[in-house]
Short mmCIF file of C-alpha atoms in Angstrom, two decimals:
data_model
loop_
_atom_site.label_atom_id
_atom_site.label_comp_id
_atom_site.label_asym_id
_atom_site.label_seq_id
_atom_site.Cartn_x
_atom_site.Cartn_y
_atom_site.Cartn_z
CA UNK A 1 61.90 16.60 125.51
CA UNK A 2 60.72 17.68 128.62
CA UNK A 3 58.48 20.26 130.16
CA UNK A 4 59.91 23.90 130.26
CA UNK A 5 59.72 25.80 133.62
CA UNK A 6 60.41 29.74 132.56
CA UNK A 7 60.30 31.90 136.22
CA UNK A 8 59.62 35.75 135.61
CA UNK A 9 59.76 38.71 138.24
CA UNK A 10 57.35 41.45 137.31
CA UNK A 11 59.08 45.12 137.35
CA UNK A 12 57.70 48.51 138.27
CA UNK A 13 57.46 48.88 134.25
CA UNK A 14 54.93 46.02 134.32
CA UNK A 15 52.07 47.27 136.70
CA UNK A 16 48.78 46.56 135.41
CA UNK A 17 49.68 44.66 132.59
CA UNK A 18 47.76 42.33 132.01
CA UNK A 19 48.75 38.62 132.67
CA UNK A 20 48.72 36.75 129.15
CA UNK A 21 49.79 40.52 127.42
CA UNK A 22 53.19 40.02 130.20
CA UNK A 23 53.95 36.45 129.56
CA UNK A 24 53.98 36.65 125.44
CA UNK A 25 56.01 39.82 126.11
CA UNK A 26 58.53 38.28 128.32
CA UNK A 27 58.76 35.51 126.16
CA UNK A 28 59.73 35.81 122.40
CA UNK A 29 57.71 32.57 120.92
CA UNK A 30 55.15 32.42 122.70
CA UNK A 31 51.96 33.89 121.48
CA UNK A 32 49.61 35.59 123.28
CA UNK A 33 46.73 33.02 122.85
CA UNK A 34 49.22 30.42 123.75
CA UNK A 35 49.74 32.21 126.82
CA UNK A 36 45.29 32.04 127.29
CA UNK A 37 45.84 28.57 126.98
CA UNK A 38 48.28 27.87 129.21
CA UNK A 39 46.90 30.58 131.77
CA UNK A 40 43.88 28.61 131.59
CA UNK A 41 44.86 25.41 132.09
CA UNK A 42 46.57 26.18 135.20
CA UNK A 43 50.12 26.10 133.85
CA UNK A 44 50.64 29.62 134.50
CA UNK A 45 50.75 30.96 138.58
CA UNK A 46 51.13 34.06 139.89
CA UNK A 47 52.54 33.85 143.27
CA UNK A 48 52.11 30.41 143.48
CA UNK A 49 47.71 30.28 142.88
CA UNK A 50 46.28 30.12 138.98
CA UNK A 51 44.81 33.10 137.70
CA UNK A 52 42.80 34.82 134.21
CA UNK A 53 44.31 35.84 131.55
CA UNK A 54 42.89 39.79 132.17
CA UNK A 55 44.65 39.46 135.48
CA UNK A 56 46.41 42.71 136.16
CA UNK A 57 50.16 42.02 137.18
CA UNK A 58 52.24 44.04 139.64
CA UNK A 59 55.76 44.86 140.45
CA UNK A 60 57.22 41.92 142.69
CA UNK A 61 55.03 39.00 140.92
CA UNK A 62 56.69 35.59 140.46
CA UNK A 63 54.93 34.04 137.31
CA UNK A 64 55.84 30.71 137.10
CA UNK A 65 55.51 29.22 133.15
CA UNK A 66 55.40 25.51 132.53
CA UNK A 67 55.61 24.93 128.88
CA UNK A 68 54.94 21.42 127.29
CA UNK A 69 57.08 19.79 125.07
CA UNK A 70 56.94 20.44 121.00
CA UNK A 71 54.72 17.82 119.74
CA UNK A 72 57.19 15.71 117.70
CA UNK A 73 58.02 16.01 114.43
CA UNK A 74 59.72 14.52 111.94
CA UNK A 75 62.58 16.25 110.09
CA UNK A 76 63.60 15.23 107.21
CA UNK A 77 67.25 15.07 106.14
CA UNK A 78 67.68 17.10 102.97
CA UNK A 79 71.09 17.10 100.98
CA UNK A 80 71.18 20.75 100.28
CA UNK A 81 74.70 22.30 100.01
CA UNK A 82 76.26 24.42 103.07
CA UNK A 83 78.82 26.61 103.02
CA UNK A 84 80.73 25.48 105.46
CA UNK A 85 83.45 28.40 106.74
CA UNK A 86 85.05 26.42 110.21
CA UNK A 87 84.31 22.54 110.88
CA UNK A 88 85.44 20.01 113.65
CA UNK A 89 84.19 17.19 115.75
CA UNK A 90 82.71 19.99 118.36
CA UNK A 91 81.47 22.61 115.92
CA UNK A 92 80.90 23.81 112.73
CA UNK A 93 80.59 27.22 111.57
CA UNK A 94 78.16 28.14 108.31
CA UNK A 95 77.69 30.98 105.66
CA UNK A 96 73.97 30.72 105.43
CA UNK A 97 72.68 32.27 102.34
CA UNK A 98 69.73 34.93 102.02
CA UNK A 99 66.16 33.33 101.96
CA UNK A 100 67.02 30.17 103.98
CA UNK A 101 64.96 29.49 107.31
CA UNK A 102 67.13 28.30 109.86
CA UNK A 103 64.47 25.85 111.54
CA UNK A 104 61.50 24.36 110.73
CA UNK A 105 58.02 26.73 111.15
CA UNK A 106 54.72 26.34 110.09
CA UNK A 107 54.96 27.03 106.65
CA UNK A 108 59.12 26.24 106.57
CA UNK A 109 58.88 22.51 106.89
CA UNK A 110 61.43 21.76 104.58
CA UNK A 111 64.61 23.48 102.75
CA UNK A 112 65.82 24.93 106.00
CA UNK A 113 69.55 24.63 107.63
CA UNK A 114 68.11 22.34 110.37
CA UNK A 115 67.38 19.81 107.40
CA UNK A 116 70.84 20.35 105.92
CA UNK A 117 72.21 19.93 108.99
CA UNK A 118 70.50 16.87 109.56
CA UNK A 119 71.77 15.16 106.25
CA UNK A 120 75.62 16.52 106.67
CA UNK A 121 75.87 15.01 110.15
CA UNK A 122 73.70 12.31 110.12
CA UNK A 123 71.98 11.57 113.72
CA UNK A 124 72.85 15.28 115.44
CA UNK A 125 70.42 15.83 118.13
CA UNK A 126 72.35 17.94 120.62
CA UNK A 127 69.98 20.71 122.04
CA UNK A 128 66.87 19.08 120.76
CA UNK A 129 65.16 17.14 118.03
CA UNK A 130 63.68 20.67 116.23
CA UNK A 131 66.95 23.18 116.39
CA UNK A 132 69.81 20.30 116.55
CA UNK A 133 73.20 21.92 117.87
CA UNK A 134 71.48 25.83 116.71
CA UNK A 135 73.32 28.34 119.39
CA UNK A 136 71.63 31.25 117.72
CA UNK A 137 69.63 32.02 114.34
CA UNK A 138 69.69 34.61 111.60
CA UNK A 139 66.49 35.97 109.94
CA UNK A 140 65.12 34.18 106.53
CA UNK A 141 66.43 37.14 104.26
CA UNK A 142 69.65 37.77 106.82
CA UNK A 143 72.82 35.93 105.40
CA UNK A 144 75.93 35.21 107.06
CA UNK A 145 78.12 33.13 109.69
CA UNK A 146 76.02 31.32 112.18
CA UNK A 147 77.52 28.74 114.74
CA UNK A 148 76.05 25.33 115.13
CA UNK A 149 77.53 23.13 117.94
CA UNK A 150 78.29 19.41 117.29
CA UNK A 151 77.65 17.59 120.81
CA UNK A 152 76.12 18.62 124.46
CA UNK A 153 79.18 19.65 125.81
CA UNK A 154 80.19 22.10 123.02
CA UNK A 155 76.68 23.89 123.32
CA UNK A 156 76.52 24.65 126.98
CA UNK A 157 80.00 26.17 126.30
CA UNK A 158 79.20 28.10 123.74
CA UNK A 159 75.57 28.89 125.55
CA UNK A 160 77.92 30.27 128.30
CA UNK A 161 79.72 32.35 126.36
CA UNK A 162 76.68 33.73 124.55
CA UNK A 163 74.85 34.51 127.73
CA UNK A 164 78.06 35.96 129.50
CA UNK A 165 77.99 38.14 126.33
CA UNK A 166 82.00 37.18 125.23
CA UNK A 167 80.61 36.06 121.77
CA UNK A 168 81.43 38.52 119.20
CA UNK A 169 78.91 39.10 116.74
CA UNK A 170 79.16 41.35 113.93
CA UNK A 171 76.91 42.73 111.17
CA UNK A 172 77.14 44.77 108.52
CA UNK A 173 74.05 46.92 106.77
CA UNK A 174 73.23 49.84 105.04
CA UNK A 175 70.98 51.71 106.84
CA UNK A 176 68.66 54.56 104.98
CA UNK A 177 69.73 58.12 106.55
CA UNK A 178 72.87 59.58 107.81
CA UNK A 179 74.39 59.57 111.41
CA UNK A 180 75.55 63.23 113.49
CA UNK A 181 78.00 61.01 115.06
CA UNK A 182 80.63 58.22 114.02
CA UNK A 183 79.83 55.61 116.51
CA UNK A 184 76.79 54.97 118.65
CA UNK A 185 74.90 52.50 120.89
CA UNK A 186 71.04 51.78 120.75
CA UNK A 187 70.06 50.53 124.15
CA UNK A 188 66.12 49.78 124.03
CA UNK A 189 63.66 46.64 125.34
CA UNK A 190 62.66 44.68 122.89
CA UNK A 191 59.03 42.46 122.67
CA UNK A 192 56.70 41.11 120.24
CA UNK A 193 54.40 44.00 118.87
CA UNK A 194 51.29 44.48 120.72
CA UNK A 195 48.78 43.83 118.20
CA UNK A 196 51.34 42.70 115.20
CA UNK A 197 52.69 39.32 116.04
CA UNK A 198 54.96 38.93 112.78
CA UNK A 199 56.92 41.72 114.19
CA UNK A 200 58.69 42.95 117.34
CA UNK A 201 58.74 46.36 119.00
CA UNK A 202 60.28 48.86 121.51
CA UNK A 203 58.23 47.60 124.50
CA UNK A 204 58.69 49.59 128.16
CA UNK A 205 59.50 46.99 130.30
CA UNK A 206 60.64 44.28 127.40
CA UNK A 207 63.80 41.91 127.38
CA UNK A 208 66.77 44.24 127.26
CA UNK A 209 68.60 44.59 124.20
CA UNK A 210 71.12 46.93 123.12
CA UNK A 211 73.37 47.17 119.98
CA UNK A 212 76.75 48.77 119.03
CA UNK A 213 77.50 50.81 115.98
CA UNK A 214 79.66 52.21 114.17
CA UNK A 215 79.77 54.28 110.62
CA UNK A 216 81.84 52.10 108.10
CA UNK A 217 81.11 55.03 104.76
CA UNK A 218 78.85 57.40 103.80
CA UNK A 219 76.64 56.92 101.07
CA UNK A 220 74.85 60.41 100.31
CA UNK A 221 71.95 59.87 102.01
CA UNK A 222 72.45 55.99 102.92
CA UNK A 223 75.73 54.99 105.41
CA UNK A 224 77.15 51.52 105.84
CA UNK A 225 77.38 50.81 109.40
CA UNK A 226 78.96 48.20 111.07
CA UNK A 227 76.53 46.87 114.48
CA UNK A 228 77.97 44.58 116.92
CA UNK A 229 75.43 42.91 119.05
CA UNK A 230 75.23 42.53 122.79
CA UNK A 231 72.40 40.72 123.17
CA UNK A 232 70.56 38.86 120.21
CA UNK A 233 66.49 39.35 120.42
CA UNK A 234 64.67 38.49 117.49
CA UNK A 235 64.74 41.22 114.74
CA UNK A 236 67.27 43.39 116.92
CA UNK A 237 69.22 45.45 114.66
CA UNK A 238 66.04 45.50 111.99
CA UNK A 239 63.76 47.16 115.07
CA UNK A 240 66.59 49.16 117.04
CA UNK A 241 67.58 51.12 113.31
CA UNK A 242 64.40 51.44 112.39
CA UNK A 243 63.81 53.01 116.09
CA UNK A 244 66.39 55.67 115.75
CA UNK A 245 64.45 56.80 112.44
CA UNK A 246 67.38 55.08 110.30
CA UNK A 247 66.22 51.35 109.14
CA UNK A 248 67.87 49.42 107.43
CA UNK A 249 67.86 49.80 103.63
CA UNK A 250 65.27 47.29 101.81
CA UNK A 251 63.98 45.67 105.27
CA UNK A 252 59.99 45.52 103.90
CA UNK A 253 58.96 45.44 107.44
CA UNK A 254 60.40 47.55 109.64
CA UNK A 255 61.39 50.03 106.74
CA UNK A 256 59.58 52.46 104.24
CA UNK A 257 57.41 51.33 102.03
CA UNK A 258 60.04 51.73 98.96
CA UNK A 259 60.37 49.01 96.44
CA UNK A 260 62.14 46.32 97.32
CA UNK A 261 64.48 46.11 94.25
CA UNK A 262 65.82 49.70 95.42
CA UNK A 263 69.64 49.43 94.33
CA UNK A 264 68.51 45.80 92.78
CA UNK A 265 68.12 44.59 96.62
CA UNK A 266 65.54 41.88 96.79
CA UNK A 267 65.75 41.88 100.64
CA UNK A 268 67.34 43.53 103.61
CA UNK A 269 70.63 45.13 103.33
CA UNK A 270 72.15 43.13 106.55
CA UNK A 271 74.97 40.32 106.81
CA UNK A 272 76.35 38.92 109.65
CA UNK A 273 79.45 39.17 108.27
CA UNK A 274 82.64 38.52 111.47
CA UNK A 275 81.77 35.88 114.72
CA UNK A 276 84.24 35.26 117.00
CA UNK A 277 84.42 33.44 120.71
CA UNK A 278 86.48 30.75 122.49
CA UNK A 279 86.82 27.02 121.12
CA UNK A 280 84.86 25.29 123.43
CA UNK A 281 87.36 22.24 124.18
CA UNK A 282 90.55 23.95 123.57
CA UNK A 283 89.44 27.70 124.51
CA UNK A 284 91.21 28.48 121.66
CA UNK A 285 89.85 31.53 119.96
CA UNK A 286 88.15 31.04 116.45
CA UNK A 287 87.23 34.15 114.43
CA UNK A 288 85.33 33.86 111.37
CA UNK A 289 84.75 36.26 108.85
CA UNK A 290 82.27 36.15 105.82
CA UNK A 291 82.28 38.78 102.53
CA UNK A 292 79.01 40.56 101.30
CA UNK A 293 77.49 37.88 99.52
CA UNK A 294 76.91 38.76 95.52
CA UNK A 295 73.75 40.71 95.70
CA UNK A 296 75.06 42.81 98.93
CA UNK A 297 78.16 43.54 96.85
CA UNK A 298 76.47 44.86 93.81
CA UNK A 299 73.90 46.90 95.41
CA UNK A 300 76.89 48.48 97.68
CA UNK A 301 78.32 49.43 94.44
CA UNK A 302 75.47 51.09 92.78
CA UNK A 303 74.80 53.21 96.27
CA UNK A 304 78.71 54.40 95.54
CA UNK A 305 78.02 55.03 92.47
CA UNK A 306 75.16 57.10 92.83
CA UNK A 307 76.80 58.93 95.87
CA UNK A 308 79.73 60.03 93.99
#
C-alpha cells in the first residue's frame, strides 16, 4: 500500500487553531499525537515549508498530509457465519449482528467481519489488505445491512455513489425524548472530541455532516425515529441525537448514564435497517432491507407496552 497524500484548506472557522489540534480534526483516524509525529518529521507542510505542532493555522492554509502505509498485518481467515442478505460476483450485501467489529483494531484482532470476509471469499483484497472490499462500516454494538464490494471496479462505483451522496442509507432507533415536530434534519460538523479521543463531537469548523429524520411512533416519553444519512462520519446519528438533547436510547456513551439493560437493551437502540443504490455493473437498483434483530424487537415491545 502506498503513501497517503490528504490536502486540506483551512476555513475562517479554523483561525488559530493550532496545527496538530486541525489535522486530527480534519481527519477522523488520525490521532492527535500521530499528527506530532508526523508534523515533526516533516510530513506535514503548511504552505509548502514544515512547521510545529503549536503552529497557529489561518484561513487560506494548504496543509499538505503524507501518511505512511499501515504496517502489515496478517489477517487471519476465520469461518464465522454471515448473514448474507444480497450476493454476486461484484458485491455482497451483509446483516452484521450487534457486538461484531467490522475491521481489525488494536484490541479487535480477531472475530471481526473483515476475518469472515476473508474466509467466505478466499483471497479478496480489493481496497486494501486491512478493510478488503469495506465501502462503509457500522459501529461494534450497531447491527444491520452493510455493503462490501467484491473487485476494484465495483468499489470505485459504489465509492462514487457514496460520495455523490445517491446511496440510501437508513436507520432506525429509539431515541430517549419526544420531538415538537414529525420530521427534522440535524445539520452539524462533526470531529473527534477535543480531549476524549474514544468519542466524537460537534466541532465549529469539523467535516460536515448532516442527518434526516423522521418520527416512525411515539413511545410516551421515548419515539422511534427513522434517520436517513447524508453523509456517514463516525458515530453520526449517536452524536447528532444526542446533540439535539434526544440520544439514542441505551447508547452508554453519548447517552445518560441509565443502565444499560433499560427495556432489557444490552446496547444502543440503532439498526441500519434499509440500503439502497445502483448495481455497479448493471446500474440496476438493489434495495435491501433488514428487520429489528431479536433483542431490538423485544425491547420495542416492552417500550409499547409500557407506553400504553
Amino acid at each position: 500500500m502506498e503513501e497517503e497524500d490528504i490536502l486540506l484548506t483551512a476555513q475562517p472557522e479554523h483561525r488559530d487553531q493550532r496545527l496538530d489540534r486541525y489535522v486530527s480534526d480534519q481527519i477522523e483516524d488520525l490521532s492527535r499525537s500521530m499528527a506530532r509525529r508526523l508534523i515533526d518529521e516533516a510530513q506535514i507542510l503548511v504552505n509548502g515549508q514544515p512547521a510545529k505542532p503549536s503552529a497557529a493555522i489561518q484561513p487560506g492554509d494548504v496543509v499538505a498530509v503524507r501518511r505512511p502505509p499501515p504496517a502489515p498485518v496478517a489477517i487471519e481467515a476465520e469461518d464465522i457465519p454471515l448473514q448474507v442478505v444480497y450476493e454476486d460476483d461484484d458485491l455482497v450485501v451483509i446483516d452484521k449482528p450487534a457486538g461484531m467489529v467490522v475491521h481489525p483494531a488494536p484490541g479487535h484482532s480477531h472475530g471481526t467481519l473483515v476475518n469472515a470476509l476473508l474466509a467466505r471469499y478466499p483471497g479478496i483484497s480489493v481496497g486494501g489488505e486491512l478493510r478488503p472490499g469495506i465501502v462503509h462500516r457500522l459501529d461494534r454494538d450497531t447491527s444491520g445491512l452493510l455493503v462490501i464490494a467484491r473487485n476494484d471496479a465495483a468499489l470505485h462505483a459504489i465509492q462514487q455513489q457514496q460520495q455523490a451522496r445517491t446511496m440510501d442509507k437508513r436507520y432506525l432507533l429509539v431515541a430517549d425524548g419526544r420531538f415538537k415536530q414529525q420530521t427534522g434534519v440535524v445539520d452539524a460538523p462533526i470531529a473527534r472530541h477535543p480531549s476524549d479521543r474514544l468519542r466524537m463531537a460537534i466541532v465549529a469548523g469539523g467535516r460536515e455532516a448532516r442527518t434526516h429524520w423522521r418520527v416512525i411512533e411515539e413511545l410516551g416519553e421515548y419515539t422511534l425515529v427513522e434517520a436517513k444519512l447524508e453523509t456517514g462520519r463516525t458515530h453520526q446519528i449517536r452524536v447528532h441525537f444526542a446533540h439535539i438533547h434526544r440520544p439514542v436510547l441505551g447508547d452508554a456513551l453519548y447517552g445518560p448514564k441509565r443502565p444499560r439493560a433499560l427495556f432489557g437493551l444490552q446496547r444502543q437502540f440503532l439498526h441500519a435497517y434499509q440500503l439502497a443504490f445502483d448495481h455497479p455493473r448493471t446500474g440496476q437498483p438493489v434495495r435491501c432491507e433488514s428487520p429489528l434483530p431479536p433483542d431490538l424487537a423485544a425491547s420495542l415491545e416492552k417500550l409499547r407496552a409500557r407506553a400504553r
